[in-house]
Coordinates of C-alpha atoms in Angstrom, one line a residue:
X110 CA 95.4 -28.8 -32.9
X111 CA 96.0 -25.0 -33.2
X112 CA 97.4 -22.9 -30.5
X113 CA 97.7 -19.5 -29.3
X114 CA 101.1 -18.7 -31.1
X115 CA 99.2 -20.6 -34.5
X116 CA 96.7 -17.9 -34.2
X117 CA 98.9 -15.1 -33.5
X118 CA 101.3 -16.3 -36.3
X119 CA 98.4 -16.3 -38.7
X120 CA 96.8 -13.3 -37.6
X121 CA 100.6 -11.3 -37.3
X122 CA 100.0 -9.8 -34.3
X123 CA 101.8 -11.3 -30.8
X124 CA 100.2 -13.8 -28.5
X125 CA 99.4 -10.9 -25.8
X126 CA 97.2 -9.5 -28.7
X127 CA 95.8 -12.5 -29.4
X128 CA 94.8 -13.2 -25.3
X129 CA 93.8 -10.0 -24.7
X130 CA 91.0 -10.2 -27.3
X131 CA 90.4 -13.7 -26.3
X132 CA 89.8 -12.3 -22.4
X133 CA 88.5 -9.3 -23.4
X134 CA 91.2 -7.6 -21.9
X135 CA 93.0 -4.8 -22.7
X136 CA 92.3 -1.9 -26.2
X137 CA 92.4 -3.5 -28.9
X138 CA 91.4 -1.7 -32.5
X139 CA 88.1 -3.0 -33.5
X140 CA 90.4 -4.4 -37.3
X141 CA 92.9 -6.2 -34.9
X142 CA 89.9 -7.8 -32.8
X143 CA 87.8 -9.3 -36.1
X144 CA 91.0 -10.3 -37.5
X145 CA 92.1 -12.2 -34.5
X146 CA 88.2 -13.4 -34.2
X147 CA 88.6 -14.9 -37.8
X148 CA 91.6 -16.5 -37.4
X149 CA 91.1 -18.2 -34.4
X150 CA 87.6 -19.3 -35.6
X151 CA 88.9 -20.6 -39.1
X152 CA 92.1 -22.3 -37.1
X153 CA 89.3 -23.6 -34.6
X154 CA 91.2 -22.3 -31.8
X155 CA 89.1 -22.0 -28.5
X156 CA 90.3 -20.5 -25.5
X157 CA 90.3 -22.8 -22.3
X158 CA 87.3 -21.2 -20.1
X159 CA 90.0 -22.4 -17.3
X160 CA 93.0 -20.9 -18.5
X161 CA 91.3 -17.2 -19.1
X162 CA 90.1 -17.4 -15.6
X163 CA 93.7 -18.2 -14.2
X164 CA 94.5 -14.9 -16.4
X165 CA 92.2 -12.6 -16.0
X166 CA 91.2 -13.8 -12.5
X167 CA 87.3 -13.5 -13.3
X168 CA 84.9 -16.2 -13.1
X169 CA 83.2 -14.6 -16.1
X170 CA 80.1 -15.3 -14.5
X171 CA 77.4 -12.5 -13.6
X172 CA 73.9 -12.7 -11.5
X173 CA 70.8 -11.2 -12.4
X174 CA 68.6 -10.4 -9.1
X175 CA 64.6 -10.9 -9.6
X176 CA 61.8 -9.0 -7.4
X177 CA 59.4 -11.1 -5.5
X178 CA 57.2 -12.6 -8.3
X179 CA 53.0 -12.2 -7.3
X180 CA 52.3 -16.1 -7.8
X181 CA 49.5 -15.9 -5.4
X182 CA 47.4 -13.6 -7.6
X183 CA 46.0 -11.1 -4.9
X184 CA 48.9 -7.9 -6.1
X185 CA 49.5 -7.7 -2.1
X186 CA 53.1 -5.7 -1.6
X187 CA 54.7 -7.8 -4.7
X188 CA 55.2 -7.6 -8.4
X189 CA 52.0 -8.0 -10.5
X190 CA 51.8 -11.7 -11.4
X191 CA 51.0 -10.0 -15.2
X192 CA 54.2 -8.3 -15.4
X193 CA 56.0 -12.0 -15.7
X194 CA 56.0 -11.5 -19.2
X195 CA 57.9 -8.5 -19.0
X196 CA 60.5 -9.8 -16.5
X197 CA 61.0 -12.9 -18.8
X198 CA 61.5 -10.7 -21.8
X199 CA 64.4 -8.9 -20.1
X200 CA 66.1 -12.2 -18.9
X201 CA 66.3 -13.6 -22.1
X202 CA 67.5 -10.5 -23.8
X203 CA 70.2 -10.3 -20.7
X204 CA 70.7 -14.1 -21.5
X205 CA 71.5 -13.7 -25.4
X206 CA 73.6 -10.3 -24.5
X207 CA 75.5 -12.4 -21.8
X208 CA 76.3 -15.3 -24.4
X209 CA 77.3 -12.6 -27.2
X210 CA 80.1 -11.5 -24.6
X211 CA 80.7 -14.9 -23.1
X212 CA 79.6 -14.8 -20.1
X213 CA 77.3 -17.0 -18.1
X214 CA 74.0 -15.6 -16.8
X215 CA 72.7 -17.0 -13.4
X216 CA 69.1 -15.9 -12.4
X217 CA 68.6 -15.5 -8.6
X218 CA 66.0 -14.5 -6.2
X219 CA 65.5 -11.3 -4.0
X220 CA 66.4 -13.8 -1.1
X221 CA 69.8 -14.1 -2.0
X222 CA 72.6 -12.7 0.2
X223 CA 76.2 -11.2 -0.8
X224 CA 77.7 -14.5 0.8
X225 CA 76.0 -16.3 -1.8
X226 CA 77.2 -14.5 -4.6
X227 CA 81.2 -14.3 -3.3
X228 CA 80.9 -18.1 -3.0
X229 CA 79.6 -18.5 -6.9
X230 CA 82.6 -15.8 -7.5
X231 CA 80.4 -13.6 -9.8
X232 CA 82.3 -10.8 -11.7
X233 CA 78.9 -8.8 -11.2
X234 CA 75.7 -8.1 -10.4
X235 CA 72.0 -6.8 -11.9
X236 CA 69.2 -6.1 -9.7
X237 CA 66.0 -5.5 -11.4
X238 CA 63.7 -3.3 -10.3
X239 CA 66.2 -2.6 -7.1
X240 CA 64.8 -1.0 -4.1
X241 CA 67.9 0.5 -2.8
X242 CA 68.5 -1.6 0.5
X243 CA 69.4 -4.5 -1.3
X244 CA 72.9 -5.9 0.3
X245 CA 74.4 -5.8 -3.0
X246 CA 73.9 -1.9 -3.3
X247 CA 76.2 -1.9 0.6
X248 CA 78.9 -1.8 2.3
X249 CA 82.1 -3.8 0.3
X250 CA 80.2 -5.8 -2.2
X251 CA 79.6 -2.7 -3.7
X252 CA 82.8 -1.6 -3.7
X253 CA 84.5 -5.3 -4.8
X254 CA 82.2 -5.5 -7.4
X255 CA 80.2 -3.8 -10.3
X256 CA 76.4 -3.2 -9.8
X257 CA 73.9 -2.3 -12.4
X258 CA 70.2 -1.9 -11.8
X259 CA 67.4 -1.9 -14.0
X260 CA 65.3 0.9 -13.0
X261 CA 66.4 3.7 -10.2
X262 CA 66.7 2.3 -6.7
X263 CA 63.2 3.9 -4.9
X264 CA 65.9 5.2 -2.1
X265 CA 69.2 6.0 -1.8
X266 CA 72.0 3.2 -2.1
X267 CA 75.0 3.4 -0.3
X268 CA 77.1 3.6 -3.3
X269 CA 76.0 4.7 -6.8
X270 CA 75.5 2.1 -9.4
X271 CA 75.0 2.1 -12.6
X272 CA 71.3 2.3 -13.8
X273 CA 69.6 1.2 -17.2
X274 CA 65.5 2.3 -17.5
X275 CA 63.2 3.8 -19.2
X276 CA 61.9 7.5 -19.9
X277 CA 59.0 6.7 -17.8
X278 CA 58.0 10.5 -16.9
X279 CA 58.6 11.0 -21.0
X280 CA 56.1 8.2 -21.7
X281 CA 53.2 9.2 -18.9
X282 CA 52.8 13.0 -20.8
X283 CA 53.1 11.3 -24.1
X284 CA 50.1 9.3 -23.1
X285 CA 48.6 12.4 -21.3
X286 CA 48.9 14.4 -24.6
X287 CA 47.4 11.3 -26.0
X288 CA 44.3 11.5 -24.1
X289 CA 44.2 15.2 -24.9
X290 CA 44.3 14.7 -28.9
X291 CA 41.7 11.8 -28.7
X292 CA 39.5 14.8 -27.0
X293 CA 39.6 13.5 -23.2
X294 CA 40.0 16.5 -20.8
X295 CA 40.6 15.3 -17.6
X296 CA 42.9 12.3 -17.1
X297 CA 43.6 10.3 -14.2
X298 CA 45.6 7.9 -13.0
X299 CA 45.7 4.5 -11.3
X300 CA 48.8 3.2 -9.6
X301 CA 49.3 0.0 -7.6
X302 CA 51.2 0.9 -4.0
X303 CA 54.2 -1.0 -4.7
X304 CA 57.3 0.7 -3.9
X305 CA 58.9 1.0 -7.6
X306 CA 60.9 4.0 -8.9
X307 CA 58.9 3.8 -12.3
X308 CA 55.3 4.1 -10.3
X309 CA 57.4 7.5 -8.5
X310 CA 58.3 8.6 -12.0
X311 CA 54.6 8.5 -13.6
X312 CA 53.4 10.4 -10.8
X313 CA 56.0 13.4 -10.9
X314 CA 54.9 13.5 -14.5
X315 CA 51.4 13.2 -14.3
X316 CA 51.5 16.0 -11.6
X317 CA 53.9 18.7 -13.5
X318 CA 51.7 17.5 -16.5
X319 CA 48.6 18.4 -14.6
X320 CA 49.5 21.8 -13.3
X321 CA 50.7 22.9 -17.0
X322 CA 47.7 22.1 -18.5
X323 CA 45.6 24.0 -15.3
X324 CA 43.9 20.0 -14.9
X325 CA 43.1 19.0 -11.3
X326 CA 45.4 16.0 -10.9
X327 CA 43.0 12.8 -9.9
X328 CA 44.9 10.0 -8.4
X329 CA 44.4 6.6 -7.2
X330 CA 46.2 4.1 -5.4
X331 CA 45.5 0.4 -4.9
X332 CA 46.7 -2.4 -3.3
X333 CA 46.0 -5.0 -5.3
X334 CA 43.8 -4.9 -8.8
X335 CA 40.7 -7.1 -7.3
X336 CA 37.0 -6.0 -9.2
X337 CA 36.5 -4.3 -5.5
X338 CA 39.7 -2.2 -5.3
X339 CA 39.4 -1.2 -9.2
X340 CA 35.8 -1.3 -8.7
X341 CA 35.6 1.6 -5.7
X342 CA 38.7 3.4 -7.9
X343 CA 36.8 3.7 -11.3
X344 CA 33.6 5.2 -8.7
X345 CA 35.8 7.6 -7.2
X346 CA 36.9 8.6 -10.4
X347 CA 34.3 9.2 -12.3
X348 CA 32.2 10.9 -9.5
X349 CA 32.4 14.7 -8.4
X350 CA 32.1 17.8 -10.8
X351 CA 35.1 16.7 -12.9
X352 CA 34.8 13.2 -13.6
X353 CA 37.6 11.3 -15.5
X354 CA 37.8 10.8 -18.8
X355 CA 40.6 8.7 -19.5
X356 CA 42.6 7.1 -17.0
X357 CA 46.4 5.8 -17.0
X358 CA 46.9 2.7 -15.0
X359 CA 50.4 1.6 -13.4
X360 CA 50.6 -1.8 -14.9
X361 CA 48.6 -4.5 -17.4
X362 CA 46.7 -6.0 -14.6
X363 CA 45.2 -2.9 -13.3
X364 CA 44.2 -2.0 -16.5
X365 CA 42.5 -5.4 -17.4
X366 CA 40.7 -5.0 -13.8
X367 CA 40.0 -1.7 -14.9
X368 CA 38.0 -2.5 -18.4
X369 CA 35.9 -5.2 -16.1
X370 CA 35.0 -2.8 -13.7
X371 CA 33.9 -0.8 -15.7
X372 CA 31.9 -3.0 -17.4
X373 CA 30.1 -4.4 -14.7
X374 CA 29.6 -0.4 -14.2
X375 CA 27.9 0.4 -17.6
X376 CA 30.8 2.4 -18.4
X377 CA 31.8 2.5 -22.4
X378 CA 35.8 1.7 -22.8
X379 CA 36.2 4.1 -24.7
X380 CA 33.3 5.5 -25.3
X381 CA 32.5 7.2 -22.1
X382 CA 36.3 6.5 -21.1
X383 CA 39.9 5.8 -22.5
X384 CA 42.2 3.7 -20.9
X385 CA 45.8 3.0 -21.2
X386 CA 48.5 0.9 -19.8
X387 CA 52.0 2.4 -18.6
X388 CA 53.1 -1.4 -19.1
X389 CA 52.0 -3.2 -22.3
X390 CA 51.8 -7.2 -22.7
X391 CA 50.4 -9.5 -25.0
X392 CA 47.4 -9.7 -23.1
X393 CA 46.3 -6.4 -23.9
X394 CA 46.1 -7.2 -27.5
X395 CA 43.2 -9.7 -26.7
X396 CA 41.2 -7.8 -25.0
X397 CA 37.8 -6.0 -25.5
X398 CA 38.8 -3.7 -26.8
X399 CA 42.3 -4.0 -27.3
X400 CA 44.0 -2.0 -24.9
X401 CA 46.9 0.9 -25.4
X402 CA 50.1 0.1 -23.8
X403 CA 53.5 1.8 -23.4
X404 CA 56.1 -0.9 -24.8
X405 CA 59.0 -0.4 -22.4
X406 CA 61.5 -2.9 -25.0
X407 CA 62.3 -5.4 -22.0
X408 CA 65.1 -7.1 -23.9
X409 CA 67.0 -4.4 -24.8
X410 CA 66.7 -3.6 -20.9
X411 CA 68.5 -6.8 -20.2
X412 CA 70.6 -6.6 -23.0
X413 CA 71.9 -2.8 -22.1
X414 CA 71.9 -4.1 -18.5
X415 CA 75.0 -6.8 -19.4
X416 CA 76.8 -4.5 -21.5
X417 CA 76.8 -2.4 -19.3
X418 CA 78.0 -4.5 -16.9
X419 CA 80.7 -6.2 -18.7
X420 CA 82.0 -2.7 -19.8
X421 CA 82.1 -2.3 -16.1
X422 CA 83.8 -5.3 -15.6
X423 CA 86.7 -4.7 -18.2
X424 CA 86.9 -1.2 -16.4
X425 CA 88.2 -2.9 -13.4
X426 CA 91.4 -4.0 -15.2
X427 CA 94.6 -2.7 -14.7
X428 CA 95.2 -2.6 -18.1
X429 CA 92.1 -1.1 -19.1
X430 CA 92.2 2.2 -21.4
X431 CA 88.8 2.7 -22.1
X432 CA 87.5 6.5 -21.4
X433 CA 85.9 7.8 -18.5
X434 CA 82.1 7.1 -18.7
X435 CA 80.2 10.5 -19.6
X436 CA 76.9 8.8 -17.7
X437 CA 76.0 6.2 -15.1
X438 CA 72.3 6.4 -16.8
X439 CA 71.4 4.8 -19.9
X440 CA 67.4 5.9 -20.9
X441 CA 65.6 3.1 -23.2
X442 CA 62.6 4.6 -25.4
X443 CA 59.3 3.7 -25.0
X444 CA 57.1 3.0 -28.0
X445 CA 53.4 3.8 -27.6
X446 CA 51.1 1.0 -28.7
X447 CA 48.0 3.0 -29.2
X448 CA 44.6 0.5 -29.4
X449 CA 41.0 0.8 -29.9
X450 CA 41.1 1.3 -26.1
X451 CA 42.0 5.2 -26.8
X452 CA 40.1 5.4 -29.8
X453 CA 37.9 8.3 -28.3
X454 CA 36.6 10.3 -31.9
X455 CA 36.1 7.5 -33.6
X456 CA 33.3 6.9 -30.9
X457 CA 31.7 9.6 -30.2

């Protein structure tokens, strides 16, 4: 059975070279690292998982945090029960980026506690969709360990993490402008009241959008997307001397609501009205109609999220020679999905 010095024999280079690369340890040049890579697979050498622990003195495991899941269906103060598709999507994306760099990926709750996590001996940490008090974004677990959120924390943390997201404000006046070519002049917009940086973002846009296009801003919230509650918004909405003419909704599920309501209401989607999603889903697809959606790319979310996070990680060596970070943001596109939900000209 082959052994470190086979491979480092093979590969001429010295056994530190070949553990470093092993680890993920260390700067080696990317020709060095393939040809070490090669060797050791074609020699089927495989690093005992115990062994690089003793070494490195990492677990090489890392956490993802979840928010509170809606599984009751009534929206109240929790995560749309629609947007699970979107929260999968980004675990399993984090999941394939975590075994790409060998490390295991362990899904917990929003009840967990630091404690917890120091037990499991986690290199790291990701909290999706953080709200900024979490205990991991505090006092020494911050400092002990790497943090890296998906989506800005709503308030301050006590120490700054890193933070992968979208260009939410970029993709709201995309939509607005979207509205505007499709021949809509006075878009609203629907959010749901939970406390989410992205839901913060869309309104900034949508009211810096409103004022430089001399548009009264209309806005909405709701607490959960119920026929009553998207019901009384679409009424409000469309009332007054400026009714809406397109309206933006904060998630899937309001927007679904939304095309009932205004259904039940005698209201054309889109021909007396466009409506759009800041969050697409395969759900939208099915409707009728279809309904436009801002693909947000989940997977590369969770993807980004662990490479960032193992970069952080490898930071944290000694031995580490990697540059100083220009950023602690990394900005996914969006891709608008535009559907017959939009599709203003073509009806009227």
């Amino acid at each position: 059975m082959a052994n470190i010095k086979d491979v480092a024999r093979y590969a001429n280079v010295s056994p530190t070279t070949v553990s470093h690369v092993l680890n993920g340890r260390g700067r080696v040049a990317k020709e060095t690292r393939d040809r070490v890579l090669e060797v050791a697979e074609r020699l089927g050498y495989t690093a005992s998982a115990h062994a690089q622990q003793l070494v490195t003195r990492r677990s090489r495991i890392i956490a993802i945090q979840m928010p509170d899941l809606d599984v009751s269906g009534r929206g109240t103060a929790l995560v749309p029960k629609s947007e699970s598709e979107y929260f999968l999507e980004l675990i399993n994306g984090a999941a394939a980026a975590a075994t790409d760099a060998r490390y295991a990926l362990i899904v917990v709750s929003s009840g967990v506690d630091a404690s917890s996590m120091r037990s499991f001996g986690v290199d790291g940490m990701i909290i999706v969709d953080p709200k900024g008090s979490e205990q991991f974004l505090q006092g020494s677990f911050a400092d002990q360990y790497p943090v890296v959120t998906t989506g800005e924390p709503v308030v301050a943390a006590a120490r700054p993490c890193f933070v992968v997201d979208n260009d939410h404000e970029a993709a709201a006046r995309d939509m607005l402008d979207h509205f505007v070519a499709q021949g809509c002049s006075q878009p609203a917009i629907i959010v749901d009241t939970t406390s989410r940086s992205y839901i913060r973002d869309i309104q900034h846009a949508y009211g810096e959008w409103c004022n430089a296009n001399d548009v009264r801003p209309a806005v909405v919230a709701v607490a959960e997307a119920s026929p009553n509650e998207m019901g009384k918004a679409l009424s409000s909405l469309r009332s007054g001397p400026s009714p809406a003419d397109s309206i933006y909704t904060s998630s899937d599920e309001c927007a679904i609501a939304l095309l009932d309501a205004a259904r039940e209401a005698g209201i054309s989607v889109p021909g007396h009205l466009a409506l759009a999603s800041a969050v697409d889903s395969s759900i939208l697809r099915v409707t009728n109609p279809p309904v436009t959606g801002v693909f947000l790319h989940p997977r590369d979310i969770g993807a980004r999220a662990v490479e960032s996070l193992t970069d952080l990680i490898a930071r944290k060596d000694p031995d580490c020679q990697l540059p100083p970070l220009d950023s602690n943001r990394t900005l996914i596109p969006t891709r608008l999905v535009v559907r017959a939900s939009t599709a203003m000209e073509a009806n009227q």
